[in-house]
Short mmCIF file of C-alpha atoms in Angstrom, two decimals:
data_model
loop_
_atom_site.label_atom_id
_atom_site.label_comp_id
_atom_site.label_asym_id
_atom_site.label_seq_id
_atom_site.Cartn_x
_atom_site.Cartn_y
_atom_site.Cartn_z
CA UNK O 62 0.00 0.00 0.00
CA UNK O 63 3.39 2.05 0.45
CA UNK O 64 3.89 3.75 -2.61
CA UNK O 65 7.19 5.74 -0.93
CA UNK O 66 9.26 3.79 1.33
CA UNK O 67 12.75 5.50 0.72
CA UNK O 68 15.40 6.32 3.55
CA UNK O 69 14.68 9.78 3.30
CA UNK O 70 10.84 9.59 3.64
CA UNK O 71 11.26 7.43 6.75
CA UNK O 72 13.58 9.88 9.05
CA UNK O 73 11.65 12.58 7.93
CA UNK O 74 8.69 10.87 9.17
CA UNK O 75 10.58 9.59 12.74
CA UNK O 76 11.72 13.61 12.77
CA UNK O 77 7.53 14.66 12.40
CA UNK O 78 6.77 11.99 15.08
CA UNK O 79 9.57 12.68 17.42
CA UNK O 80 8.23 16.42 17.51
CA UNK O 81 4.71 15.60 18.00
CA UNK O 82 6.14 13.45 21.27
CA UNK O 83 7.80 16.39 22.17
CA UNK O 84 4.92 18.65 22.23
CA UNK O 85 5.45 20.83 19.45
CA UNK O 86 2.99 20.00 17.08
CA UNK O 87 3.27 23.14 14.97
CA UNK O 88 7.21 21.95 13.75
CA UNK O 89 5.40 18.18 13.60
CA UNK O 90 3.50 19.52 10.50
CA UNK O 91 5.53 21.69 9.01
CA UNK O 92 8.22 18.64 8.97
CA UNK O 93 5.47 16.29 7.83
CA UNK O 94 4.26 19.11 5.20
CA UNK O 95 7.94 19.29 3.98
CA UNK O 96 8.35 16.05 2.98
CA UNK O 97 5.26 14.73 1.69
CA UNK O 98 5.75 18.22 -0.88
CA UNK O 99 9.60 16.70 -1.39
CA UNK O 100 8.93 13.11 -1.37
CA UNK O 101 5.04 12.62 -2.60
CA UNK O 102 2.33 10.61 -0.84
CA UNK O 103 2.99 8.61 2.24
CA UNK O 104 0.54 7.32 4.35
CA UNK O 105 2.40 7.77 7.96
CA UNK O 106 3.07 11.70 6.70
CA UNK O 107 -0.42 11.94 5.86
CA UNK O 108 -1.02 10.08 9.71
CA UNK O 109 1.06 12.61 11.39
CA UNK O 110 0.06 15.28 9.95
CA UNK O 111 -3.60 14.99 11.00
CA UNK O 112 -2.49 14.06 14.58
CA UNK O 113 -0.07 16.93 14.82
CA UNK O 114 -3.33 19.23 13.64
CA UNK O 115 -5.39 17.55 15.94
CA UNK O 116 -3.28 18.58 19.27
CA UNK O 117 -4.04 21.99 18.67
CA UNK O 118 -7.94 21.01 19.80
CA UNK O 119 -9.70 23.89 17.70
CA UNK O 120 -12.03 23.52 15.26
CA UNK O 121 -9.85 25.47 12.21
CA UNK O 122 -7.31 22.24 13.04
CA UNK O 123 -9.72 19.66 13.33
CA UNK O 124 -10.67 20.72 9.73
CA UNK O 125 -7.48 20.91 8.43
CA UNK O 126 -6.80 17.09 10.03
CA UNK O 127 -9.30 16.06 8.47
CA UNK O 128 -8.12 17.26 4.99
CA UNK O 129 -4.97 15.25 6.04
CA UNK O 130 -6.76 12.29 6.23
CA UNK O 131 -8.98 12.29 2.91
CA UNK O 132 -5.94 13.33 1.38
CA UNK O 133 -3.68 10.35 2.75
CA UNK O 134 -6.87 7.96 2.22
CA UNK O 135 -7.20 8.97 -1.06
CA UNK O 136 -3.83 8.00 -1.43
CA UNK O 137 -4.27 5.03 0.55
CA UNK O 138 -7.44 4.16 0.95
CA UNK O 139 -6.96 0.68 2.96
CA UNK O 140 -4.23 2.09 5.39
CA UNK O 141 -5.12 0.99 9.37
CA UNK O 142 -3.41 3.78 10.47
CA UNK O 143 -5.17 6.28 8.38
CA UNK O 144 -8.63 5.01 9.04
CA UNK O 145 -7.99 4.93 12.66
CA UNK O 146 -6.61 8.12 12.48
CA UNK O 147 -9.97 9.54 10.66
CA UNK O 148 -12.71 7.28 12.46
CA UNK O 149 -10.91 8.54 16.14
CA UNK O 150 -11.36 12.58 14.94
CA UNK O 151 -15.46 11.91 13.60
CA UNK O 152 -16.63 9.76 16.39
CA UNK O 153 -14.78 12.80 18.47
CA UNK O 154 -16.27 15.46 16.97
CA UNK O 155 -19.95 16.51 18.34
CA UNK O 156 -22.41 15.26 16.30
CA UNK O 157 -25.26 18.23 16.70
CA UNK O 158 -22.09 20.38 15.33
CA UNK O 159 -20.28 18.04 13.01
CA UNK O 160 -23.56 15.45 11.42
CA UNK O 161 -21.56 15.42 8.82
CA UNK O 162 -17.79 14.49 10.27
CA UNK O 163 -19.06 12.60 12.72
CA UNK O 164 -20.82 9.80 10.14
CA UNK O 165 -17.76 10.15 7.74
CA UNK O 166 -16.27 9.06 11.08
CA UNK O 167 -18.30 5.63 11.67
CA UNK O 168 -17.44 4.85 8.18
CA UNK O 169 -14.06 5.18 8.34
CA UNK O 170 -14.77 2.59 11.83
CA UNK O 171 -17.00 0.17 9.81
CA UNK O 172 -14.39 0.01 7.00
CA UNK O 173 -11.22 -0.85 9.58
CA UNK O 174 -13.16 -3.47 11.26
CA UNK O 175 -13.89 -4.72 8.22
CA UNK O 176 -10.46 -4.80 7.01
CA UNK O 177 -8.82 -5.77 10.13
CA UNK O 178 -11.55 -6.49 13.08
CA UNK O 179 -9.30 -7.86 15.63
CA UNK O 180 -6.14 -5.31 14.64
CA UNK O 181 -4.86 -2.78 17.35
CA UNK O 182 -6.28 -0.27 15.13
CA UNK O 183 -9.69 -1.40 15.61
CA UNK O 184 -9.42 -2.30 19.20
CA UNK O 185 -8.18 1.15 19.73
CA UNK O 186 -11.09 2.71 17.59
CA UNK O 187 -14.13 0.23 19.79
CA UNK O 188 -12.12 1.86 22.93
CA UNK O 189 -12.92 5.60 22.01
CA UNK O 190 -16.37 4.90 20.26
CA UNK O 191 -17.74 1.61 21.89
CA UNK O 192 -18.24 0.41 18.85
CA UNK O 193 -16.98 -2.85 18.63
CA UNK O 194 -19.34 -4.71 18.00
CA UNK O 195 -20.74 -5.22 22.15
CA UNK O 196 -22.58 -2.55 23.70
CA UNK O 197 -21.42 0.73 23.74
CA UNK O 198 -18.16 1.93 26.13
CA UNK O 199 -18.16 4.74 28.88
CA UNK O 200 -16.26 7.50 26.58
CA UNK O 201 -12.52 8.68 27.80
CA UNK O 202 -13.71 11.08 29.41
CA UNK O 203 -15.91 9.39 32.07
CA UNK O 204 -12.66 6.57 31.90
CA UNK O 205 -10.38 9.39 32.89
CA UNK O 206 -12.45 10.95 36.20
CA UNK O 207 -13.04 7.01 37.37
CA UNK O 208 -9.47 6.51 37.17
CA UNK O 209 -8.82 9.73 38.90
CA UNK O 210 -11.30 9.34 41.51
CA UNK O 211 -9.89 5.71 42.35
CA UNK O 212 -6.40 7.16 42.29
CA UNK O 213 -7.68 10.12 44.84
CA UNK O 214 -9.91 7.92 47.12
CA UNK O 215 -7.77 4.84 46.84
CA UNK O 216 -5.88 5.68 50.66
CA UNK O 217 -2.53 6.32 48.68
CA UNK O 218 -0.71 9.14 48.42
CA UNK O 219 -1.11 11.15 45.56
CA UNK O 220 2.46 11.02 44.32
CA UNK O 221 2.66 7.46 44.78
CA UNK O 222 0.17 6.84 42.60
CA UNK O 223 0.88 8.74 40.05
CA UNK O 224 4.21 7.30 39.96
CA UNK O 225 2.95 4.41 39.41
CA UNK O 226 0.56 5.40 36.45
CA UNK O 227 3.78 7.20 35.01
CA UNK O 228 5.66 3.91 35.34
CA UNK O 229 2.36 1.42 33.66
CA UNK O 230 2.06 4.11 30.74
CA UNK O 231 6.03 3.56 29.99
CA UNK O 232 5.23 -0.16 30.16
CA UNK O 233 2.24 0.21 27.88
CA UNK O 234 2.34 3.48 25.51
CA UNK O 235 0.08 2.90 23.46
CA UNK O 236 -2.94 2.36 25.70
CA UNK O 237 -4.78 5.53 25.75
CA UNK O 238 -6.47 5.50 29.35
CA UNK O 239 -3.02 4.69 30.71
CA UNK O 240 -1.48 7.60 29.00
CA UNK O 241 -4.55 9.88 30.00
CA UNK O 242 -4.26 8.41 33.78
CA UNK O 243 -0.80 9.33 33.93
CA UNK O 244 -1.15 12.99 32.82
CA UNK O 245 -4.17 13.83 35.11
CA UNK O 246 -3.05 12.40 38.22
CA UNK O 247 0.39 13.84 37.48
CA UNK O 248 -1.47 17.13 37.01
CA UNK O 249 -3.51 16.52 40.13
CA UNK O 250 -0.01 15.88 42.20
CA UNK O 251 1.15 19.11 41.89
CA UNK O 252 1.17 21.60 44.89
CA UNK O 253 -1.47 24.76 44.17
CA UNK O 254 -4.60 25.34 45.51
CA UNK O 255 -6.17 24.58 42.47
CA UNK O 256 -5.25 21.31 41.91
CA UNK O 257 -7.04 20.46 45.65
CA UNK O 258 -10.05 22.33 44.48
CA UNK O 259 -10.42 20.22 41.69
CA UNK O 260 -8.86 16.63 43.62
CA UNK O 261 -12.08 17.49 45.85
CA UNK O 262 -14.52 18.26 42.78
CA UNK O 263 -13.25 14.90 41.75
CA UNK O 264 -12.89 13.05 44.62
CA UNK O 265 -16.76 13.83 45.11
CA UNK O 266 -18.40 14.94 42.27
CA UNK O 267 -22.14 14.15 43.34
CA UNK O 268 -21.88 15.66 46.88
CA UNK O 269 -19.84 18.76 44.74
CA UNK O 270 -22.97 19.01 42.52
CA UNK O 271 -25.43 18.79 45.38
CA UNK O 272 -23.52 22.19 47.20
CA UNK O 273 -22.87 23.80 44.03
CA UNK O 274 -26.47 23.59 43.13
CA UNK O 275 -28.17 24.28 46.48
CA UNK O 276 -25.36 27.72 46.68
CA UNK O 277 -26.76 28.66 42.87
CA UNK O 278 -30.60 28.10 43.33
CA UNK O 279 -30.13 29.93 46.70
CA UNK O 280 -28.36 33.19 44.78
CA UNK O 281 -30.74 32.75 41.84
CA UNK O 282 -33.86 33.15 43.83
CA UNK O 283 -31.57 35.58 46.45
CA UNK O 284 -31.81 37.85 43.74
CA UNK O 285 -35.73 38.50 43.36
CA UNK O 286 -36.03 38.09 46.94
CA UNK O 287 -33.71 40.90 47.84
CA UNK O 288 -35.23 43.18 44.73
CA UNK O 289 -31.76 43.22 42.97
CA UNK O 290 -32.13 43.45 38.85
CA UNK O 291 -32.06 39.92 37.24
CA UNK O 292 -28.53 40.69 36.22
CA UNK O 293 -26.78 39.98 39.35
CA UNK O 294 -28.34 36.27 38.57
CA UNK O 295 -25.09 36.28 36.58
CA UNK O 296 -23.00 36.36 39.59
CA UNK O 297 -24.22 33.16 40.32
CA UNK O 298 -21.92 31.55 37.70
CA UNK O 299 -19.08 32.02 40.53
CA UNK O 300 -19.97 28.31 41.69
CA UNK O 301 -19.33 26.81 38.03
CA UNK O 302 -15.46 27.80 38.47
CA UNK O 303 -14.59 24.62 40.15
CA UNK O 304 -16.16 22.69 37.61
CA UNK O 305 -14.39 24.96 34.93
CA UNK O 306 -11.36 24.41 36.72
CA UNK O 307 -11.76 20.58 36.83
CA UNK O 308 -12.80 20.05 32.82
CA UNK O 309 -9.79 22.67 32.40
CA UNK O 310 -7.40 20.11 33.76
CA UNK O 311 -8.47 16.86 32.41
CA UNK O 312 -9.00 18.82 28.87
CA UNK O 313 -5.23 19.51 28.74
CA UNK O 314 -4.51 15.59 30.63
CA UNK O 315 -6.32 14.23 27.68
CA UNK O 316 -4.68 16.39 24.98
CA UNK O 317 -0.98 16.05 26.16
CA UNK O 318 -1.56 12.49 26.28
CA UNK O 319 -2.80 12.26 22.74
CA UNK O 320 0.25 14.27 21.33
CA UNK O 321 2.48 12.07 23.24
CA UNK O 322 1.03 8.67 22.36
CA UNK O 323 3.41 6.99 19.45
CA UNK O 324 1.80 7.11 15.68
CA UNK O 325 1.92 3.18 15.04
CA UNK O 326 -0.92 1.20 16.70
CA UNK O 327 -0.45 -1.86 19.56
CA UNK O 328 -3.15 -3.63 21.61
CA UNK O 329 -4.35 -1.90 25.15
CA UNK O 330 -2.75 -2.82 28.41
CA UNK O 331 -4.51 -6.47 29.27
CA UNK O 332 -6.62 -6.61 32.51
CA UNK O 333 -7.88 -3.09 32.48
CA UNK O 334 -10.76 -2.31 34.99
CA UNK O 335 -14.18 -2.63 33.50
CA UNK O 336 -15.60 1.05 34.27
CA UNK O 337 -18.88 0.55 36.46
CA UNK O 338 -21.93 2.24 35.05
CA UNK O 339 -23.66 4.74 37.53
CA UNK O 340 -26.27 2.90 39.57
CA UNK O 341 -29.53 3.95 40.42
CA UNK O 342 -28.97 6.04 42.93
CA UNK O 343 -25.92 8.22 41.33
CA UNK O 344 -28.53 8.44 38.16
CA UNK O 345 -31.26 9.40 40.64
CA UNK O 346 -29.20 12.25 42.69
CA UNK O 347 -28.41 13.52 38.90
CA UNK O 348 -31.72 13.95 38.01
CA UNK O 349 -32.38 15.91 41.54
CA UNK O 350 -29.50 17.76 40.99
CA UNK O 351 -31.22 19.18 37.30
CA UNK O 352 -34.77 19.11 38.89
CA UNK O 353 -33.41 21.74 41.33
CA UNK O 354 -31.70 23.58 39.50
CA UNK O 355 -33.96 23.87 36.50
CA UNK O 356 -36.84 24.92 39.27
CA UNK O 357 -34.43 27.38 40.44
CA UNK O 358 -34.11 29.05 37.33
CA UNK O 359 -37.81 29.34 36.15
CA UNK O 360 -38.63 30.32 40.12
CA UNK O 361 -36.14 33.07 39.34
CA UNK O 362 -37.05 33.99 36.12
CA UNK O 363 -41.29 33.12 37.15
CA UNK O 364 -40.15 35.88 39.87
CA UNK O 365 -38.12 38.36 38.54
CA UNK O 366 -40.75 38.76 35.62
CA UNK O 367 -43.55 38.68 38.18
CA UNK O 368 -41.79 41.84 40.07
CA UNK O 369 -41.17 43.59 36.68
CA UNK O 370 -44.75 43.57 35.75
CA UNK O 371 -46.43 44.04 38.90
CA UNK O 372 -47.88 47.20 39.45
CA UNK O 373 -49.81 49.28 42.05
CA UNK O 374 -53.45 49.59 41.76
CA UNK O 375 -55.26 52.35 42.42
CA UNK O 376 -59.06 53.79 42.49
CA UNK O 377 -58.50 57.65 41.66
CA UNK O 378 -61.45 59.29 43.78
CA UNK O 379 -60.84 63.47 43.33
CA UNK O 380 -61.52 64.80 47.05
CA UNK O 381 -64.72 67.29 47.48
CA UNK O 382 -62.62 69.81 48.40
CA UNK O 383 -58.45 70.54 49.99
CA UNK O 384 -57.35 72.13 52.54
CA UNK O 385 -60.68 74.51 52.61
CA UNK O 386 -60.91 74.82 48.84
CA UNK O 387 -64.03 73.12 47.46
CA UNK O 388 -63.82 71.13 44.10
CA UNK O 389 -64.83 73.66 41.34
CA UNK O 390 -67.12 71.13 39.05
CA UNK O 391 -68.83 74.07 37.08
CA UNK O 392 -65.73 75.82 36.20
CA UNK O 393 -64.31 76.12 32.62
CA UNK O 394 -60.72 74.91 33.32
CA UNK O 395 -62.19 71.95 33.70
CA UNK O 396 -63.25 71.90 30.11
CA UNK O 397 -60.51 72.83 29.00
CA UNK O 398 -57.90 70.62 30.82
CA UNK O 399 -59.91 67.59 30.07
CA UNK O 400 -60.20 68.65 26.04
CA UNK O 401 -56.35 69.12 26.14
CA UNK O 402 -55.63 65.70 27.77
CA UNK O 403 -58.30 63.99 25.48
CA UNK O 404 -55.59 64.46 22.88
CA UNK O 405 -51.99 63.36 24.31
CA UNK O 406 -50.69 59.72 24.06
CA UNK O 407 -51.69 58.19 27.14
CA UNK O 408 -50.95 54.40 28.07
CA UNK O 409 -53.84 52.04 26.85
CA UNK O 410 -56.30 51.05 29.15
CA UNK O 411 -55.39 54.36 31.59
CA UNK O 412 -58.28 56.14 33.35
CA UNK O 413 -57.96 59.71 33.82
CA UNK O 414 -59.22 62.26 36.60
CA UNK O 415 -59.38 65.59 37.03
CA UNK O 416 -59.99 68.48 39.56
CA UNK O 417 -59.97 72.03 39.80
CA UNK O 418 -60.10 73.81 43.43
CA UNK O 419 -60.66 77.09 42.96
CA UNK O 420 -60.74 79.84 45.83
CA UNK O 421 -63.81 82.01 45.17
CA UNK O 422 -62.38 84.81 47.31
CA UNK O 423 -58.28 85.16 46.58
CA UNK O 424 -59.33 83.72 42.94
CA UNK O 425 -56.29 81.06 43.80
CA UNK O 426 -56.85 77.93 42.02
CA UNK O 427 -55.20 74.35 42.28
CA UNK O 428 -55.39 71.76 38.76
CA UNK O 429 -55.14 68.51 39.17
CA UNK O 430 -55.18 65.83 36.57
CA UNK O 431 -53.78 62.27 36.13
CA UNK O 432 -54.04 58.65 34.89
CA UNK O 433 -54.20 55.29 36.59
CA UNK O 434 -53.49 52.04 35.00
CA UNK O 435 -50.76 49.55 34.49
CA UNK O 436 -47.34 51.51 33.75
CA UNK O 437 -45.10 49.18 34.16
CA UNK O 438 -43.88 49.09 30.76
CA UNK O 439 -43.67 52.97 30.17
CA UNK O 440 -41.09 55.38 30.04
CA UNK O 441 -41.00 57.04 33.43
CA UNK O 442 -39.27 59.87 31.46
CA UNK O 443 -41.32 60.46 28.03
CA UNK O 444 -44.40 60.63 30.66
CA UNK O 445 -43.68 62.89 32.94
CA UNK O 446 -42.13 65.37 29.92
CA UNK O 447 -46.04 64.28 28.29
CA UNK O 448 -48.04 65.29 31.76
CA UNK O 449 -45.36 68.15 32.66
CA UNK O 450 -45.71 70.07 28.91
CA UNK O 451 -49.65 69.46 29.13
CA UNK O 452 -49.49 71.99 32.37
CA UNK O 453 -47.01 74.14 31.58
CA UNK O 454 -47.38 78.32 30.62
CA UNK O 455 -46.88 78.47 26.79
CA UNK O 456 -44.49 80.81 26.05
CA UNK O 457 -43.19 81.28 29.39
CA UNK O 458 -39.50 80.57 30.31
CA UNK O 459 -38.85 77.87 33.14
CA UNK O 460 -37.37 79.26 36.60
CA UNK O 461 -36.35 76.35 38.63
CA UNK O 462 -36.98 72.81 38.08
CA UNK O 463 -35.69 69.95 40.87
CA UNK O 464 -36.38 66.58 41.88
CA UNK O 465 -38.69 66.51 44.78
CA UNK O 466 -39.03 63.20 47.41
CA UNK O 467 -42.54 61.46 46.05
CA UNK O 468 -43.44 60.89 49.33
CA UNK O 469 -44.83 57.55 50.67
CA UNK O 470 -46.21 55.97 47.50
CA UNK O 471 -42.91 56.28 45.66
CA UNK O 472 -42.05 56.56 42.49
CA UNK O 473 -40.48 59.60 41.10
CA UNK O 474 -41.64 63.34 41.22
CA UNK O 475 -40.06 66.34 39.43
CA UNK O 476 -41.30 69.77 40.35
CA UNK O 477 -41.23 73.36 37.55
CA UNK O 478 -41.44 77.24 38.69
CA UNK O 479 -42.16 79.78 35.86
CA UNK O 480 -41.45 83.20 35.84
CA UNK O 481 -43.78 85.92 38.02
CA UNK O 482 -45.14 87.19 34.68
CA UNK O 483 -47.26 84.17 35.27
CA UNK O 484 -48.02 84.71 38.69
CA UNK O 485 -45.14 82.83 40.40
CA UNK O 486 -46.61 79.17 38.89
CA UNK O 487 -45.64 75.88 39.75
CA UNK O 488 -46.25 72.36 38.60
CA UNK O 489 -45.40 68.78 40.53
CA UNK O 490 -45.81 65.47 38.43
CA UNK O 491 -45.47 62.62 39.57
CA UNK O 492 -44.63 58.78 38.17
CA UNK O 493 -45.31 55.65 39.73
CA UNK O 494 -45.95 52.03 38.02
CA UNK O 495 -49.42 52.81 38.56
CA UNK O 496 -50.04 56.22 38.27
CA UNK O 497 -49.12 59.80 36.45
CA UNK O 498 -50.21 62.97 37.36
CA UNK O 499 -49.61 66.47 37.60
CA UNK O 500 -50.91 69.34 40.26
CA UNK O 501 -50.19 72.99 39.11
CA UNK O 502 -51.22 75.52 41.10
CA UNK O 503 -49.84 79.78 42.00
CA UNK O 504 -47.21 80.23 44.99
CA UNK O 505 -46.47 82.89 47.65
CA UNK O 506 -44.23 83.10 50.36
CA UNK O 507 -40.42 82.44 50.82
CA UNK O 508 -40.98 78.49 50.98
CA UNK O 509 -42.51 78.05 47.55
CA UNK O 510 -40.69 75.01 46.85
CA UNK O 511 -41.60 72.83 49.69
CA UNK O 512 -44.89 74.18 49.92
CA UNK O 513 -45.57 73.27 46.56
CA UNK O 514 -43.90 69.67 46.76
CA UNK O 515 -45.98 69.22 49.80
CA UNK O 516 -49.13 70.02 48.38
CA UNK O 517 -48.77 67.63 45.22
CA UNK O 518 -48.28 64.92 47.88
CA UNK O 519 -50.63 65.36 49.96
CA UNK O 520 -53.32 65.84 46.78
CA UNK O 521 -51.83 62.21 45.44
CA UNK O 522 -52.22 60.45 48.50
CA UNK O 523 -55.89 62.06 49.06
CA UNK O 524 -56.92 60.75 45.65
CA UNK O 525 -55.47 57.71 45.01
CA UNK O 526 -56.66 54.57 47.01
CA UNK O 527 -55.61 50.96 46.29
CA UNK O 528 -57.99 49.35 44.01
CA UNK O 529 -59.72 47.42 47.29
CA UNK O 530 -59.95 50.22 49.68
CA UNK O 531 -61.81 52.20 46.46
CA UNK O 532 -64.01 49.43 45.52
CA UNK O 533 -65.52 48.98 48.96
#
């Protein structure tokens, strides 16, 4: 099937494999590159080339390995290696991402086992995909964290053992899960603080999931609870970094162990542990763990979206008369205020009052006209400028304008004086999620300001009743 087996081909491919050992896959291909453009085809080129691709673990190189292979299978279209090479990266690749890789994949497995069923190749193949024939394997990656958490709750020390994983992968190099086993618990032997978060995450990973998910439904509904906006739910990601730190780790275990595993194929390591599948109970505490946390979620969102659209409802009832004044109902500002608010964009569904106290002897008169309804969704901003220009002196220039406290029912209130050429006016309006409304009345004295932020108040809170209080 070797069309190119000259001296020169062969150390130039030892040179490409001796760098991909080494862990510098970039000079791997650009050896392998070299001499496949010197010396032609050659099907352990093409082989190391796709590995050396593959060690980089991003997507742009998993492409590019795969052009290796087609090219080398093209080539040599019954080579082990190459198949095994091609049918590893598919049945890797995720198939909602990759549908198409990922069945190129299988038949580049179906085609080895049917050249060579019982080869190392295929052995190697049925120990990444479970394919072999029997029912499917655990993957690598749940091989990798049962090997670690034996190593870690196995009573030895931690160095110990992963001498000894060192010492069965030289024995053995190319078995995969010893190769992988020796990188992660030499990984996990090292002295930081990180390395015993993630021994524990490890050592534990269904009491880990039970704290880490009781700490983030606990924030997420925290955060409704405590009125904070839904975006400090975010800060709830903080108990995902130990499980970022953990898949962090074995991620680069499995991919220096990969780089580092020789190009031509051998059987596994005999008497390997069979990898228990979870029982009933580990599957059941799983499920708990998602039922929790998904309940958390929606009760946050359920909550947060609850809060958001909630609103205060209210029964405006206009007061017969304030502070002495009686409500002027014959008097043609009334008219004319309600005309004029006929007209400006008010929130659907809103219900609008009016009243007009008018002092009969000083001639002193006090407006006041509004809108109930749900608010929730408005601009608090575009309303009161709506409500505000409504009540305000055309043509006359503004003298003072401040935000004023709204008093108990909240919300916001922003207060205008215009110049004496109107009499020394002044408007209030206020915004709450269930109510706008504006009271505009003349001032005197040295404390016009308060004096006219404590009228509008006092006016709101006379009129407005919640909805229960006004229907009885």
């Amino acid at each position: 099937m070797q069309e190119n087996d000259g001296q020169s081909v062969l150390l130039a491919h030892e040179r490409a494999q001796a760098l991909l050992l080494a862990g510098e896959p970039a000079r791997a291909r650009a050896e392998a590159q070299r001499a496949l453009d010197e010396h032609g085809p050659h099907a352990a080129l093409y082989a190391v080339l796709g590995r050396a691709h593959r060690a980089e673990d991003e997507d742009d190189h998993d492409t590019a390995a795969e052009r290796a292979y087609r090219a080398g299978l093209a080539h040599f279209p019954d080579d082990l290696d190459l198949l095994a090479g091609y049918a590893e990266l598919g049945l890797a690749s995720d198939v909602m991402e990759q549908p198409g890789r990922e069945a190129r994949g299988r038949q580049a497995a179906d085609r080895l086992r049917e050249l060579a069923p019982g080869s190392p190749q295929a052995l190697r193949v049925g120990e990444v995909a479970g394919s072999g024939g029997g029912p499917r394997q655990p993957s690598l990656e749940h091989a990798q964290r049962y090997d670690a958490r034996a190593a870690l709750n196995s009573g030895v020390a931690l160095d110990v053992v992963a001498g000894q994983a060192r010492e069965a992968a030289r024995a053995w190099p190319c078995d995969r899960r010893l190769a992988v086993r020796a990188e992660t618990l030499a990984a996990l032997a090292s002295p930081t603080r990180s390395r015993t978060l993630v021994a524990a995450v490890l050592r534990s990973p269904y009491r880990t999931a039970f704290v880490l998910c009781g700490a983030l439904s606990a924030w997420l509904l925290a955060v409704p609870a405590l009125g904070l906006p839904w975006p400090y739910c975010l800060f709830g990601l903080v108990v995902t970094v130990p499980v970022g730190m953990e898949r962090a780790l074995l991620g680069r275990a499995r991919r220096t162990a990969e780089r580092r595993l020789p190009a031509g194929y051998a059987a596994p390591a005999p008497g390997a542990p069979d990898i228990p599948l979870p029982t009933r109970r580990e599957r059941a505490a799983l499920g708990l763990v998602l039922t929790i946390t998904a309940a958390a979620v929606c009760g946050s969102v359920g909550w947060q979206y609850m809060r958001a659209t909630e609103y205060p409802h209210y029964v405006a009832v206009v007061p017969r008369s304030f502070h002495g004044v009686p409500l002027s109902e014959n008097d043609p500002m009334n008219a004319y205020m309600d005309s004029y608010f006929a007209d400006m964009p008010m929130p659907s569904g809103a219900r609008t009052f009016s009243g007009f106290y008018k002092d009969e002897d000083s001639g002193a008169g006090i407006l006041l006209v509004g809108a109930t309804g749900d608010l929730h969704a408005e601009d608090p901003d575009d309303l009161l400028a709506v409500v505000g220009e409504g009540g305000a002196p055309l043509g006359i220039g503004v003298q003072d304008s401040w935000s004023a406290d709204p008093g108990p029912l909240g919300g916001r209130m922003v207060c205008t004086t215009y110049g004496a050429a109107v009499g020394g006016m002044g408007i209030c309006t206020w915004i709450d999620k269930g109510s706008v409304g504006m009271v505009m009345g003349g001032l005197t004295g040295s404390g016009d300001r308060a004096v006219l932020a404590r009228l509008t108040r006092e006016l709101r809170r006379a009129t407005l009743m919640p909805a229960e209080r006004g229907a009885a």
